[in-house]
Coordinates of C-alpha atoms in Angstrom, one line a residue:
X1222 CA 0.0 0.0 0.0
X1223 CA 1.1 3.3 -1.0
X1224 CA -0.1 6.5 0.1
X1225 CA -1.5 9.0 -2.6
X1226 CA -3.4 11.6 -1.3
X1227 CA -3.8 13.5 2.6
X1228 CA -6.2 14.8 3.9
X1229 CA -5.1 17.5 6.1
X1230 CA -8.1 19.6 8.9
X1231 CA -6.6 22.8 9.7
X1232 CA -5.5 25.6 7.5
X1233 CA -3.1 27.7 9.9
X1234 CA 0.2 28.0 10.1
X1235 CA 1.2 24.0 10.5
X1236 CA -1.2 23.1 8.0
X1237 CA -0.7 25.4 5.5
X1238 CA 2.9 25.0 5.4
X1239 CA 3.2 21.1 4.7
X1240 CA -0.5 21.4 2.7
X1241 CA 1.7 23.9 0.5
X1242 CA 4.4 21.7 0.3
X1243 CA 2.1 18.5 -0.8
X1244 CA 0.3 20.7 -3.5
X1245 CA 4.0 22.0 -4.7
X1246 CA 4.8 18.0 -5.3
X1247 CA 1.3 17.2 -6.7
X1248 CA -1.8 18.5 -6.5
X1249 CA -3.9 15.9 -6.0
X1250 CA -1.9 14.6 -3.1
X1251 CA -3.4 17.5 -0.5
X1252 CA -7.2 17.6 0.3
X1253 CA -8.4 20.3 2.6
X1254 CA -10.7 18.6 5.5
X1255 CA -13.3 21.7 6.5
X1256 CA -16.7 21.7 7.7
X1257 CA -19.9 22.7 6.1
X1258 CA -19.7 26.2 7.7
X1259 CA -15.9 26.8 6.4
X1260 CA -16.7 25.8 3.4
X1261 CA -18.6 29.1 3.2
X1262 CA -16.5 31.1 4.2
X1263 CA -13.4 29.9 3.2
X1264 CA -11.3 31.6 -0.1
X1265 CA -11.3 29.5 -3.0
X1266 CA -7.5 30.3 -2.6
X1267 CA -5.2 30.3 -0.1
X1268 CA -1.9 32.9 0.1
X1269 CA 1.1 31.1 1.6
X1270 CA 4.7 32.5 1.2
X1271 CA 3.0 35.3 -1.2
X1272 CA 1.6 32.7 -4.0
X1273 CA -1.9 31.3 -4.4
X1274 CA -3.0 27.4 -3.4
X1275 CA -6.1 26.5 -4.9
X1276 CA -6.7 23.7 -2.5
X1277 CA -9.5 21.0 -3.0
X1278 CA -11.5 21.5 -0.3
X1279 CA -13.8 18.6 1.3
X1280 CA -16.3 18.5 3.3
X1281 CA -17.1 14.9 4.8
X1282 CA -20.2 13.0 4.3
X1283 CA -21.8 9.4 5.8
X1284 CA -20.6 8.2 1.5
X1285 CA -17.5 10.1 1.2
X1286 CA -14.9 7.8 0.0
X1287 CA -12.5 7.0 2.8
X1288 CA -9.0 8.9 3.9
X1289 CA -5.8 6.9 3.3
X1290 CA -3.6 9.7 5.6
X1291 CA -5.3 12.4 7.3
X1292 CA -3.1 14.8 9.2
X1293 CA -4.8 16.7 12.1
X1294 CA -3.5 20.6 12.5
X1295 CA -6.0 22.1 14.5
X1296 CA -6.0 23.6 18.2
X1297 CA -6.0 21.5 21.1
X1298 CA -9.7 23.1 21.9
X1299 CA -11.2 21.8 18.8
X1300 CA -10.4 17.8 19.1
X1301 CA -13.7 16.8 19.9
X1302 CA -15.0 18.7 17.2
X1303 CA -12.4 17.4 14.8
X1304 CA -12.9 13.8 15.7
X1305 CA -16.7 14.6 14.1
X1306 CA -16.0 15.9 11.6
X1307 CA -13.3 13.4 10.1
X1308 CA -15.4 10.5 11.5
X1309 CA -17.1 9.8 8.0
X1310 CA -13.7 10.0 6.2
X1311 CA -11.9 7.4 8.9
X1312 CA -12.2 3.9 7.0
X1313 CA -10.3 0.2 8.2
X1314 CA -6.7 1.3 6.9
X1315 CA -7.3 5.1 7.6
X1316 CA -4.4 5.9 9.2
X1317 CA -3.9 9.2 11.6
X1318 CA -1.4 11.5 12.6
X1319 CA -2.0 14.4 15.1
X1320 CA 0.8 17.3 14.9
X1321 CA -1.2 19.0 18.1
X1322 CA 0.8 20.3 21.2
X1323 CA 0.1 18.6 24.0
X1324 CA 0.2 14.9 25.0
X1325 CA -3.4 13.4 25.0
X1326 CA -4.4 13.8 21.7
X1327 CA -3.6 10.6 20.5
X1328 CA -5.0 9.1 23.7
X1329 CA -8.4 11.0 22.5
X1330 CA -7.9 10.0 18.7
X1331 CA -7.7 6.1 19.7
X1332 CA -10.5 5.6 21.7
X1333 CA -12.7 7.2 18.9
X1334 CA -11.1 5.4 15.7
X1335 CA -8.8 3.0 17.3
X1336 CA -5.1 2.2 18.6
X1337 CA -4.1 1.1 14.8
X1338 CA -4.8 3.7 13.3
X1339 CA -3.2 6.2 15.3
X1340 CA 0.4 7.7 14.8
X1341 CA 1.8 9.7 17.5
X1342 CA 3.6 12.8 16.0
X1343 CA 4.0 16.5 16.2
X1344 CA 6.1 19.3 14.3
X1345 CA 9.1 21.2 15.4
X1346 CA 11.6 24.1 13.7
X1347 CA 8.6 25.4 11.8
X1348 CA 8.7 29.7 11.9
X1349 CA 5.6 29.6 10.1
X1350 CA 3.4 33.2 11.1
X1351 CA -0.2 33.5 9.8
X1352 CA -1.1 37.0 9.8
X1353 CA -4.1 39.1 7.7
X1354 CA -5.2 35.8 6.5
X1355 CA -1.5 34.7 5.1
X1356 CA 1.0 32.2 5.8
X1357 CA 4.5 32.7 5.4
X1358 CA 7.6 30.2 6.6
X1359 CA 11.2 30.6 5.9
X1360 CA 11.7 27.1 7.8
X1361 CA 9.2 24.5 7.6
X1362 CA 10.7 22.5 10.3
X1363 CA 10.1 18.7 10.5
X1364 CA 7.5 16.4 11.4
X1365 CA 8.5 13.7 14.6
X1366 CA 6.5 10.7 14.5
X1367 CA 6.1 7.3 14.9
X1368 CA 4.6 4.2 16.0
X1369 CA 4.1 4.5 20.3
X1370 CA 0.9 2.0 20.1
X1371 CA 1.7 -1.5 18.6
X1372 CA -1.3 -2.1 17.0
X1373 CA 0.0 0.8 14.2
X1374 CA 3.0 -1.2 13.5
X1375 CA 4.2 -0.9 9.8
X1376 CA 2.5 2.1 8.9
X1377 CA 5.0 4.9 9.8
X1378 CA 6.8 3.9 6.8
X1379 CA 3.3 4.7 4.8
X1380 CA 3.7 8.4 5.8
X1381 CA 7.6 8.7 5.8
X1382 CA 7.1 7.8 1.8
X1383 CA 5.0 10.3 1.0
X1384 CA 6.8 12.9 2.7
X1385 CA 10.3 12.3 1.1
X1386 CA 7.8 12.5 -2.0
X1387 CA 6.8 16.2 -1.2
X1388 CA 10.2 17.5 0.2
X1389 CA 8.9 17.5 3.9
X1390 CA 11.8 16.9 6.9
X1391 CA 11.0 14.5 9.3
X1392 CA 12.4 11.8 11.7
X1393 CA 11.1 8.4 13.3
X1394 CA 12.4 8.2 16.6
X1395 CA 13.1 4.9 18.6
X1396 CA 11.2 6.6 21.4
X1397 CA 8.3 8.5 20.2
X1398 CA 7.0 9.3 23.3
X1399 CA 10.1 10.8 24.9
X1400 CA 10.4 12.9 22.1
X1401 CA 6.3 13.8 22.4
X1402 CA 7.1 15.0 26.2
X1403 CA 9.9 17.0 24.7
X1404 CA 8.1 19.2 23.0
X1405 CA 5.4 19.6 25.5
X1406 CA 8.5 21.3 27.5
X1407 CA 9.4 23.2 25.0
X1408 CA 6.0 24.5 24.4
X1409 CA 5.5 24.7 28.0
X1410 CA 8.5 27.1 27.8
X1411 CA 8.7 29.3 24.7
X1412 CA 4.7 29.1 24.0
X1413 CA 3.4 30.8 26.9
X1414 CA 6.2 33.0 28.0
X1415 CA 6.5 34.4 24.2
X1416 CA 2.7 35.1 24.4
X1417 CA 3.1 37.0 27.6
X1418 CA 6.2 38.8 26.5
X1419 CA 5.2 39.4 22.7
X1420 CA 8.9 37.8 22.2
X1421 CA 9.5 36.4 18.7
X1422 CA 12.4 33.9 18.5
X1423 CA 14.9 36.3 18.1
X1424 CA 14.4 37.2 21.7
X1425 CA 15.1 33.6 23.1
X1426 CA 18.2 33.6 21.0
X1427 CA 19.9 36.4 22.5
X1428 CA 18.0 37.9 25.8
X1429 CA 19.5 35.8 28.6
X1430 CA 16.7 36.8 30.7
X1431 CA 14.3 35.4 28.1
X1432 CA 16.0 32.2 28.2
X1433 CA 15.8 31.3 32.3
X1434 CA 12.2 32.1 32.5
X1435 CA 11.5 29.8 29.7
X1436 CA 14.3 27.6 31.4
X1437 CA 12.2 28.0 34.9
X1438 CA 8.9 27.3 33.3
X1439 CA 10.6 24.6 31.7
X1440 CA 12.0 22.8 34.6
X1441 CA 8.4 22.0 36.2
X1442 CA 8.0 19.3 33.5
X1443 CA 11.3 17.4 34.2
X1444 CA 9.7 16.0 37.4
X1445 CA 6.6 15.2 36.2
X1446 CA 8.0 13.6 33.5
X1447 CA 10.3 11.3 35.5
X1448 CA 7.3 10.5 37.5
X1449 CA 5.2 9.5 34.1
X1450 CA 8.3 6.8 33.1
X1451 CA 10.0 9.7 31.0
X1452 CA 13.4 11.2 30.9
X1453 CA 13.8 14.7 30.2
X1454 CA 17.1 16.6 31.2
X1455 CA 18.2 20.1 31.8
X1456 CA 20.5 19.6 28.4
X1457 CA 17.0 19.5 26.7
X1458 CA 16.2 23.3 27.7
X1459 CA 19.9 24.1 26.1
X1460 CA 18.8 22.5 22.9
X1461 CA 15.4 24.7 23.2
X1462 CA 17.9 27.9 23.0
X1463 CA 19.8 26.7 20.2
X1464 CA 16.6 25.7 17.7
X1465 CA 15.5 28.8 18.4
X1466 CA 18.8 30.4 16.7
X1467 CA 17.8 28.8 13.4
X1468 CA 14.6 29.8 13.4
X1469 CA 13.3 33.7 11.9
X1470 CA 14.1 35.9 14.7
X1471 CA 11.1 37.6 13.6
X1472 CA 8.7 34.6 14.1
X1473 CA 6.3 34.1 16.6
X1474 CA 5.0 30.8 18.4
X1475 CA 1.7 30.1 17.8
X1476 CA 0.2 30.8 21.4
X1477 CA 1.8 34.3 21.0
X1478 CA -0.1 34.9 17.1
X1479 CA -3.2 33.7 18.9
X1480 CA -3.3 36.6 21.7
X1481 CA -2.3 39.0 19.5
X1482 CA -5.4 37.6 17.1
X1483 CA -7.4 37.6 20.3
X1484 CA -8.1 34.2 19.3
X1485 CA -8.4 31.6 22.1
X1486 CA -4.9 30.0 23.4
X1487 CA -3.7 26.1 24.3
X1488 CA -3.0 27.2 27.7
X1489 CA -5.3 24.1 28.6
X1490 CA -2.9 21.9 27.1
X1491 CA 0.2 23.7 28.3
X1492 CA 0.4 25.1 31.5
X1493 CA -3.1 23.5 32.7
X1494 CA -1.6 20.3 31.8
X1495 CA 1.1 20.9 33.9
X1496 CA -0.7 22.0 37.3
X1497 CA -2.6 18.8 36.7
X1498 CA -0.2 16.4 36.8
X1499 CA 1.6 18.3 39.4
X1500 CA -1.3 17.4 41.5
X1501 CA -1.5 14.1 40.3
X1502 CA 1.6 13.2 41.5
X1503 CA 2.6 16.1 44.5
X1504 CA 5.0 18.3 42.7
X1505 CA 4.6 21.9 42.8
X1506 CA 4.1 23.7 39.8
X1507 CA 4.1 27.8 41.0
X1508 CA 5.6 29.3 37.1
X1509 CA 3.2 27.4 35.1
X1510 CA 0.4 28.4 37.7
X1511 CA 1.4 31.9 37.5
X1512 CA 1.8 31.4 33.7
X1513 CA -2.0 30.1 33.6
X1514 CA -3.3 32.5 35.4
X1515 CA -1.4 35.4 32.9
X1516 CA -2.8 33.9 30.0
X1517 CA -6.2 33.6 30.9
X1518 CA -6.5 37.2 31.4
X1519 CA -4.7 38.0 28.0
X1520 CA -7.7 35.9 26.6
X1521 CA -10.0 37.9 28.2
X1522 CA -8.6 41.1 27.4
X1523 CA -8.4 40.3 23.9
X1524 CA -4.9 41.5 24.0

């Protein structure tokens, strides 16, 4: 089995950049999952790095022919509203890969389609911005995945195929799940702190004082992770500082383009996260608390 076409739900800055990149290799590789309501509203073309994508938009129906690869690029906050709307499109050999921050997506994603269908994955290096209804990268990163639940075995090579096909970076790790907690530090870190700061990369590449509070916010994690059978290490927050030195200085993470959108943040799936499992298992978490509790107001100031 080879994979032809992906379906990719979510249009932002992740998903444009690698739907761009499929259309750029063919254009019948890419479909655009959207909703009865987008479908509306959305421009039959989309602008990403200043040229025009006439996507193929579709919108899912109980006969709609069924997804080989769908690639899920929304917010954290819209999962449960994702899962219904790809529902029709999930078939037998469907197979699914999140690139959402957090680290329960997947969890989520198998209980409503099943463990062998589910690829655990997210993106990193990416400096994509979507401003005025535009995407532009300079660095489209790479996709990290791979196959944490055994029942997917054999289909990572499926999606690492039709990547090298359209140009797209990416890795399989031995140990998907360490590098899924990874980037829940890093995002823990540079996410919230560059949405409080309205810090773009360059910031965390140069401002030392940048770099401990993401480092302090960052540090929280290594605990809990230790405690959930995972081993992060201080080295890891070095590494942070050092991506973000290859990535735009101008470019912005995505919880800082969502306050200043006044769009709603992943805070949930970031620093609430965080507290959570501090409680769970009795380590204090007072920076991401604070952190929380920051953000939440940004929301509701619209800042």
């Amino acid at each position: 089995m080879k994979i032809k076409t992906v379906h990719i739900i979510g249009l932002g800055a992740v998903g444009a950049t690698y739907g761009s990149m499929l259309y750029d290799y063919d254009r019948s590789s890419v479909k655009i999952v959207v909703d009865e309501e987008r479908a509306r509203r959305y421009n039959k073309s989309s602008i990403i790095n200043d040229k025009d994508y006439s996507f193929d938009y579709v919108v899912p129906y109980p006969d709609s022919d069924k997804a080989e690869f769908i690639i899920i690029a929304v917010k954290g906050h819209n999962l449960t509203e994702t899962i219904d709307t790809i529902r029709p499109l999930v078939g037998k050999d469907t197979i699914i890969l999140s690139l959402l921050n957090g680290i329960t997506s997947e969890d989520e994603l198998s209980e409503a389609f099943g463990r062998d269908k589910v690829l655990h994955g997210f993106c990193v290096g990416t400096d994509a911005v979507r401003e005025d209804g535009q995407v532009k990268f300079t660095n489209s990163g790479k996709i990290v995945f791979g196959e944490y639940y055994p029942e997917v075995k054999g289909k990572a090579k499926l999606a690492a195929d039709i990547f090298k096909k359209a140009g797209i970076s990416y890795s399989i790790p031995e140990d998907i799940r360490r590098e899924m907690w990874w980037k829940f530090m890093m995002n823990v870190g540079v996410n919230q702190t560059s949405a409080i700061l309205k810090a773009p990369y360059g910031v965390y590449g140069k401002v030392p004082e940048a770099q401990k509070l993401l480092a302090l916010a960052c540090r929280e994690v290594i605990p809990i992770a230790e405690r959930e059978g995972v081993a992060l290490y201080e080295s890891d927050i070095d590494e942070f500082i050092e991506i973000f030195k290859t990535l735009s200085p101008e470019g912005k993470t995505s919880m800082f383009q969502d306050v200043e959108a006044g769009r709603k943040t992943e805070v949930e799936s970031f620093a609430l996260a965080v507290i959570g499992l501090g409680k769970k298992h009795g380590i204090p978490t007072p920076i991401n608390e604070a952190l929380y509790l920051m953000i939440r107001v940004l929301e509701q100031k619209g800042l």
